Amino acid sequence: KTQEFIRRLRKLARRKDVEFLLDKSAGAGSHGRVWFDGPRFNAIVDKRELKSGTMRSICERLGVDPDEL
């Protein structure tokens, strides 16, 4: 689920001592933006299940190893 993915990203950011930001107002409808460790960001949908391929793609764009989550 998207909320679980966001929670795991937030925990990983704390462990790595890097910036994590979720801005739900930066997108249309249920979309928002997630920043992880600097200027990289990705749009994320807040209301549905994330498929594993989508999750891996978001992780890649944010520079996160999905296995660390």
PDB file of N, CA and C in Angstrom:
ATOM      1  N   LYS A   1       0.839  -1.185   0.000  1.00  0.00           N
ATOM      2  CA  LYS A   1       0.000   0.000   0.000  1.00  0.00           C
ATOM      3  C   LYS A   1       0.883   1.246   0.000  1.00  0.00           C
ATOM      4  N   THR A   2       0.394   2.312  -0.567  1.00  0.00           N
ATOM      5  CA  THR A   2       1.162   3.540  -0.697  1.00  0.00           C
ATOM      6  C   THR A   2       1.585   4.091   0.661  1.00  0.00           C
ATOM      7  N   GLN A   3       0.691   4.079   1.629  1.00  0.00           N
ATOM      8  CA  GLN A   3       1.027   4.609   2.953  1.00  0.00           C
ATOM      9  C   GLN A   3       2.169   3.821   3.597  1.00  0.00           C
ATOM     10  N   GLU A   4       2.179   2.526   3.408  1.00  0.00           N
ATOM     11  CA  GLU A   4       3.258   1.679   3.933  1.00  0.00           C
ATOM     12  C   GLU A   4       4.578   2.025   3.250  1.00  0.00           C
ATOM     13  N   PHE A   5       4.545   2.244   1.954  1.00  0.00           N
ATOM     14  CA  PHE A   5       5.744   2.610   1.200  1.00  0.00           C
ATOM     15  C   PHE A   5       6.297   3.945   1.700  1.00  0.00           C
ATOM     16  N   ILE A   6       5.425   4.921   1.910  1.00  0.00           N
ATOM     17  CA  ILE A   6       5.849   6.232   2.406  1.00  0.00           C
ATOM     18  C   ILE A   6       6.447   6.094   3.809  1.00  0.00           C
ATOM     19  N   ARG A   7       5.821   5.291   4.641  1.00  0.00           N
ATOM     20  CA  ARG A   7       6.330   5.070   6.001  1.00  0.00           C
ATOM     21  C   ARG A   7       7.726   4.459   5.964  1.00  0.00           C
ATOM     22  N   ARG A   8       7.939   3.503   5.083  1.00  0.00           N
ATOM     23  CA  ARG A   8       9.258   2.865   4.961  1.00  0.00           C
ATOM     24  C   ARG A   8      10.307   3.836   4.434  1.00  0.00           C
ATOM     25  N   LEU A   9       9.928   4.690   3.469  1.00  0.00           N
ATOM     26  CA  LEU A   9      10.856   5.711   2.972  1.00  0.00           C
ATOM     27  C   LEU A   9      11.253   6.671   4.091  1.00  0.00           C
ATOM     28  N   ARG A  10      10.273   7.070   4.893  1.00  0.00           N
ATOM     29  CA  ARG A  10      10.538   7.989   6.007  1.00  0.00           C
ATOM     30  C   ARG A  10      11.501   7.353   7.019  1.00  0.00           C
ATOM     31  N   LYS A  11      11.285   6.081   7.344  1.00  0.00           N
ATOM     32  CA  LYS A  11      12.174   5.379   8.279  1.00  0.00           C
ATOM     33  C   LYS A  11      13.590   5.246   7.716  1.00  0.00           C
ATOM     34  N   LEU A  12      13.688   4.954   6.420  1.00  0.00           N
ATOM     35  CA  LEU A  12      14.994   4.839   5.774  1.00  0.00           C
ATOM     36  C   LEU A  12      15.724   6.180   5.802  1.00  0.00           C
ATOM     37  N   ALA A  13      15.003   7.254   5.578  1.00  0.00           N
ATOM     38  CA  ALA A  13      15.609   8.590   5.624  1.00  0.00           C
ATOM     39  C   ALA A  13      16.155   8.884   7.018  1.00  0.00           C
ATOM     40  N   ARG A  14      15.423   8.481   8.049  1.00  0.00           N
ATOM     41  CA  ARG A  14      15.913   8.679   9.421  1.00  0.00           C
ATOM     42  C   ARG A  14      17.179   7.861   9.671  1.00  0.00           C
ATOM     43  N   ARG A  15      17.171   6.609   9.215  1.00  0.00           N
ATOM     44  CA  ARG A  15      18.349   5.745   9.408  1.00  0.00           C
ATOM     45  C   ARG A  15      19.571   6.302   8.697  1.00  0.00           C
ATOM     46  N   LYS A  16      19.365   6.845   7.497  1.00  0.00           N
ATOM     47  CA  LYS A  16      20.481   7.375   6.712  1.00  0.00           C
ATOM     48  C   LYS A  16      20.781   8.841   7.035  1.00  0.00           C
ATOM     49  N   ASP A  17      19.958   9.446   7.875  1.00  0.00           N
ATOM     50  CA  ASP A  17      20.094  10.843   8.255  1.00  0.00           C
ATOM     51  C   ASP A  17      20.069  11.753   7.024  1.00  0.00           C
ATOM     52  N   VAL A  18      19.044  11.548   6.183  1.00  0.00           N
ATOM     53  CA  VAL A  18      18.860  12.374   4.992  1.00  0.00           C
ATOM     54  C   VAL A  18      17.461  13.002   5.036  1.00  0.00           C
ATOM     55  N   GLU A  19      17.251  13.994   4.187  1.00  0.00           N
ATOM     56  CA  GLU A  19      15.979  14.702   4.150  1.00  0.00           C
ATOM     57  C   GLU A  19      14.896  13.871   3.467  1.00  0.00           C
ATOM     58  N   PHE A  20      13.711  13.889   4.042  1.00  0.00           N
ATOM     59  CA  PHE A  20      12.525  13.279   3.442  1.00  0.00           C
ATOM     60  C   PHE A  20      11.412  14.303   3.527  1.00  0.00           C
ATOM     61  N   LEU A  21      10.717  14.506   2.427  1.00  0.00           N
ATOM     62  CA  LEU A  21       9.609  15.454   2.413  1.00  0.00           C
ATOM     63  C   LEU A  21       8.475  14.878   1.588  1.00  0.00           C
ATOM     64  N   LEU A  22       7.282  14.943   2.133  1.00  0.00           N
ATOM     65  CA  LEU A  22       6.067  14.543   1.426  1.00  0.00           C
ATOM     66  C   LEU A  22       5.170  15.768   1.350  1.00  0.00           C
ATOM     67  N   ASP A  23       4.858  16.201   0.145  1.00  0.00           N
ATOM     68  CA  ASP A  23       3.997  17.363  -0.058  1.00  0.00           C
ATOM     69  C   ASP A  23       2.754  16.916  -0.814  1.00  0.00           C
ATOM     70  N   LYS A  24       1.678  16.724  -0.082  1.00  0.00           N
ATOM     71  CA  LYS A  24       0.435  16.248  -0.696  1.00  0.00           C
ATOM     72  C   LYS A  24      -0.252  17.332  -1.512  1.00  0.00           C
ATOM     73  N   SER A  25       0.116  18.589  -1.299  1.00  0.00           N
ATOM     74  CA  SER A  25      -0.521  19.675  -2.037  1.00  0.00           C
ATOM     75  C   SER A  25       0.177  19.964  -3.369  1.00  0.00           C
ATOM     76  N   ALA A  26       1.278  19.264  -3.651  1.00  0.00           N
ATOM     77  CA  ALA A  26       2.055  19.539  -4.870  1.00  0.00           C
ATOM     78  C   ALA A  26       1.554  18.780  -6.090  1.00  0.00           C
ATOM     79  N   GLY A  27       0.445  18.093  -5.970  1.00  0.00           N
ATOM     80  CA  GLY A  27      -0.073  17.348  -7.106  1.00  0.00           C
ATOM     81  C   GLY A  27      -1.572  17.513  -7.226  1.00  0.00           C
ATOM     82  N   ALA A  28      -2.112  17.057  -8.323  1.00  0.00           N
ATOM     83  CA  ALA A  28      -3.554  17.153  -8.555  1.00  0.00           C
ATOM     84  C   ALA A  28      -4.273  15.980  -7.906  1.00  0.00           C
ATOM     85  N   GLY A  29      -5.415  16.239  -7.316  1.00  0.00           N
ATOM     86  CA  GLY A  29      -6.218  15.175  -6.722  1.00  0.00           C
ATOM     87  C   GLY A  29      -5.487  14.476  -5.596  1.00  0.00           C
ATOM     88  N   SER A  30      -5.347  13.164  -5.709  1.00  0.00           N
ATOM     89  CA  SER A  30      -4.694  12.390  -4.655  1.00  0.00           C
ATOM     90  C   SER A  30      -3.198  12.235  -4.901  1.00  0.00           C
ATOM     91  N   HIS A  31      -2.659  12.959  -5.874  1.00  0.00           N
ATOM     92  CA  HIS A  31      -1.227  12.894  -6.150  1.00  0.00           C
ATOM     93  C   HIS A  31      -0.475  13.874  -5.254  1.00  0.00           C
ATOM     94  N   GLY A  32       0.731  13.511  -4.928  1.00  0.00           N
ATOM     95  CA  GLY A  32       1.618  14.376  -4.169  1.00  0.00           C
ATOM     96  C   GLY A  32       3.032  14.177  -4.664  1.00  0.00           C
ATOM     97  N   ARG A  33       3.985  14.825  -4.012  1.00  0.00           N
ATOM     98  CA  ARG A  33       5.389  14.664  -4.378  1.00  0.00           C
ATOM     99  C   ARG A  33       6.181  14.206  -3.172  1.00  0.00           C
ATOM    100  N   VAL A  34       7.136  13.337  -3.445  1.00  0.00           N
ATOM    101  CA  VAL A  34       8.034  12.837  -2.416  1.00  0.00           C
ATOM    102  C   VAL A  34       9.451  13.230  -2.800  1.00  0.00           C
ATOM    103  N   TRP A  35      10.171  13.849  -1.852  1.00  0.00           N
ATOM    104  CA  TRP A  35      11.593  14.149  -2.032  1.00  0.00           C
ATOM    105  C   TRP A  35      12.362  13.276  -1.063  1.00  0.00           C
ATOM    106  N   PHE A  36      13.479  12.740  -1.534  1.00  0.00           N
ATOM    107  CA  PHE A  36      14.342  11.910  -0.691  1.00  0.00           C
ATOM    108  C   PHE A  36      15.779  12.332  -0.944  1.00  0.00           C
ATOM    109  N   ASP A  37      16.424  12.872   0.055  1.00  0.00           N
ATOM    110  CA  ASP A  37      17.842  13.235  -0.005  1.00  0.00           C
ATOM    111  C   ASP A  37      18.160  14.218  -1.123  1.00  0.00           C
ATOM    112  N   GLY A  38      17.493  15.368  -1.085  1.00  0.00           N
ATOM    113  CA  GLY A  38      17.865  16.416  -2.028  1.00  0.00           C
ATOM    114  C   GLY A  38      16.845  16.720  -3.093  1.00  0.00           C
ATOM    115  N   PRO A  39      17.329  17.137  -4.261  1.00  0.00           N
ATOM    116  CA  PRO A  39      16.430  17.675  -5.284  1.00  0.00           C
ATOM    117  C   PRO A  39      15.621  16.626  -6.050  1.00  0.00           C
ATOM    118  N   ARG A  40      15.940  15.362  -5.902  1.00  0.00           N
ATOM    119  CA  ARG A  40      15.172  14.340  -6.627  1.00  0.00           C
ATOM    120  C   ARG A  40      13.788  14.211  -6.007  1.00  0.00           C
ATOM    121  N   PHE A  41      12.782  14.175  -6.852  1.00  0.00           N
ATOM    122  CA  PHE A  41      11.422  13.980  -6.350  1.00  0.00           C
ATOM    123  C   PHE A  41      10.666  13.087  -7.309  1.00  0.00           C
ATOM    124  N   ASN A  42       9.554  12.594  -6.841  1.00  0.00           N
ATOM    125  CA  ASN A  42       8.703  11.756  -7.664  1.00  0.00           C
ATOM    126  C   ASN A  42       7.258  11.988  -7.262  1.00  0.00           C
ATOM    127  N   ALA A  43       6.373  11.989  -8.249  1.00  0.00           N
ATOM    128  CA  ALA A  43       4.935  12.063  -7.958  1.00  0.00           C
ATOM    129  C   ALA A  43       4.492  10.712  -7.418  1.00  0.00           C
ATOM    130  N   ILE A  44       3.567  10.749  -6.493  1.00  0.00           N
ATOM    131  CA  ILE A  44       3.083   9.508  -5.897  1.00  0.00           C
ATOM    132  C   ILE A  44       1.584   9.644  -5.645  1.00  0.00           C
ATOM    133  N   VAL A  45       0.851   8.568  -5.886  1.00  0.00           N
ATOM    134  CA  VAL A  45      -0.592   8.543  -5.663  1.00  0.00           C
ATOM    135  C   VAL A  45      -0.833   8.040  -4.249  1.00  0.00           C
ATOM    136  N   ASP A  46      -1.684   8.737  -3.520  1.00  0.00           N
ATOM    137  CA  ASP A  46      -1.868   8.441  -2.107  1.00  0.00           C
ATOM    138  C   ASP A  46      -2.979   7.441  -1.812  1.00  0.00           C
ATOM    139  N   LYS A  47      -3.799   7.092  -2.761  1.00  0.00           N
ATOM    140  CA  LYS A  47      -5.038   6.379  -2.437  1.00  0.00           C
ATOM    141  C   LYS A  47      -5.132   4.935  -2.923  1.00  0.00           C
ATOM    142  N   ARG A  48      -4.043   4.336  -3.383  1.00  0.00           N
ATOM    143  CA  ARG A  48      -4.207   2.981  -3.912  1.00  0.00           C
ATOM    144  C   ARG A  48      -2.981   2.116  -3.629  1.00  0.00           C
ATOM    145  N   GLU A  49      -3.114   0.864  -3.990  1.00  0.00           N
ATOM    146  CA  GLU A  49      -2.008  -0.075  -3.843  1.00  0.00           C
ATOM    147  C   GLU A  49      -0.919   0.244  -4.866  1.00  0.00           C
ATOM    148  N   LEU A  50       0.327   0.099  -4.461  1.00  0.00           N
ATOM    149  CA  LEU A  50       1.448   0.264  -5.385  1.00  0.00           C
ATOM    150  C   LEU A  50       1.874  -1.109  -5.883  1.00  0.00           C
ATOM    151  N   LYS A  51       1.979  -1.260  -7.175  1.00  0.00           N
ATOM    152  CA  LYS A  51       2.497  -2.504  -7.734  1.00  0.00           C
ATOM    153  C   LYS A  51       4.005  -2.527  -7.495  1.00  0.00           C
ATOM    154  N   SER A  52       4.581  -3.704  -7.438  1.00  0.00           N
ATOM    155  CA  SER A  52       6.009  -3.815  -7.129  1.00  0.00           C
ATOM    156  C   SER A  52       6.879  -3.129  -8.181  1.00  0.00           C
ATOM    157  N   GLY A  53       6.491  -3.185  -9.449  1.00  0.00           N
ATOM    158  CA  GLY A  53       7.258  -2.517 -10.499  1.00  0.00           C
ATOM    159  C   GLY A  53       7.218  -0.999 -10.355  1.00  0.00           C
ATOM    160  N   THR A  54       6.061  -0.478  -9.967  1.00  0.00           N
ATOM    161  CA  THR A  54       5.927   0.964  -9.742  1.00  0.00           C
ATOM    162  C   THR A  54       6.777   1.388  -8.560  1.00  0.00           C
ATOM    163  N   MET A  55       6.753   0.600  -7.491  1.00  0.00           N
ATOM    164  CA  MET A  55       7.557   0.897  -6.316  1.00  0.00           C
ATOM    165  C   MET A  55       9.047   0.909  -6.657  1.00  0.00           C
ATOM    166  N   ARG A  56       9.494  -0.067  -7.415  1.00  0.00           N
ATOM    167  CA  ARG A  56      10.903  -0.126  -7.810  1.00  0.00           C
ATOM    168  C   ARG A  56      11.288   1.067  -8.690  1.00  0.00           C
ATOM    169  N   SER A  57      10.386   1.466  -9.568  1.00  0.00           N
ATOM    170  CA  SER A  57      10.632   2.610 -10.436  1.00  0.00           C
ATOM    171  C   SER A  57      10.757   3.898  -9.621  1.00  0.00           C
ATOM    172  N   ILE A  58       9.885   4.082  -8.655  1.00  0.00           N
ATOM    173  CA  ILE A  58       9.954   5.260  -7.782  1.00  0.00           C
ATOM    174  C   ILE A  58      11.259   5.247  -6.994  1.00  0.00           C
ATOM    175  N   CYS A  59      11.618   4.097  -6.460  1.00  0.00           N
ATOM    176  CA  CYS A  59      12.875   3.974  -5.715  1.00  0.00           C
ATOM    177  C   CYS A  59      14.070   4.336  -6.596  1.00  0.00           C
ATOM    178  N   GLU A  60      14.062   3.856  -7.817  1.00  0.00           N
ATOM    179  CA  GLU A  60      15.160   4.145  -8.744  1.00  0.00           C
ATOM    180  C   GLU A  60      15.276   5.648  -8.998  1.00  0.00           C
ATOM    181  N   ARG A  61      14.142   6.300  -9.228  1.00  0.00           N
ATOM    182  CA  ARG A  61      14.157   7.749  -9.478  1.00  0.00           C
ATOM    183  C   ARG A  61      14.594   8.540  -8.261  1.00  0.00           C
ATOM    184  N   LEU A  62      14.331   8.006  -7.062  1.00  0.00           N
ATOM    185  CA  LEU A  62      14.730   8.698  -5.839  1.00  0.00           C
ATOM    186  C   LEU A  62      16.149   8.326  -5.396  1.00  0.00           C
ATOM    187  N   GLY A  63      16.752   7.353  -6.078  1.00  0.00           N
ATOM    188  CA  GLY A  63      18.101   6.924  -5.707  1.00  0.00           C
ATOM    189  C   GLY A  63      18.126   6.022  -4.493  1.00  0.00           C
ATOM    190  N   VAL A  64      17.060   5.256  -4.304  1.00  0.00           N
ATOM    191  CA  VAL A  64      16.919   4.370  -3.138  1.00  0.00           C
ATOM    192  C   VAL A  64      16.970   2.922  -3.615  1.00  0.00           C
ATOM    193  N   ASP A  65      17.694   2.083  -2.879  1.00  0.00           N
ATOM    194  CA  ASP A  65      17.705   0.650  -3.166  1.00  0.00           C
ATOM    195  C   ASP A  65      16.428   0.052  -2.571  1.00  0.00           C
ATOM    196  N   PRO A  66      15.537  -0.513  -3.382  1.00  0.00           N
ATOM    197  CA  PRO A  66      14.276  -1.054  -2.859  1.00  0.00           C
ATOM    198  C   PRO A  66      14.471  -2.125  -1.785  1.00  0.00           C
ATOM    199  N   ASP A  67      15.604  -2.821  -1.838  1.00  0.00           N
ATOM    200  CA  ASP A  67      15.853  -3.856  -0.843  1.00  0.00           C
ATOM    201  C   ASP A  67      16.139  -3.289   0.546  1.00  0.00           C
ATOM    202  N   GLU A  68      16.472  -1.996   0.613  1.00  0.00           N
ATOM    203  CA  GLU A  68      16.704  -1.371   1.908  1.00  0.00           C
ATOM    204  C   GLU A  68      15.411  -1.064   2.645  1.00  0.00           C
ATOM    205  N   LEU A  69      14.319  -1.050   1.918  1.00  0.00           N
ATOM    206  CA  LEU A  69      13.029  -0.772   2.543  1.00  0.00           C
ATOM    207  C   LEU A  69      12.537  -2.009   3.260  1.00  0.00           C
TER     208      LEU A  69
END
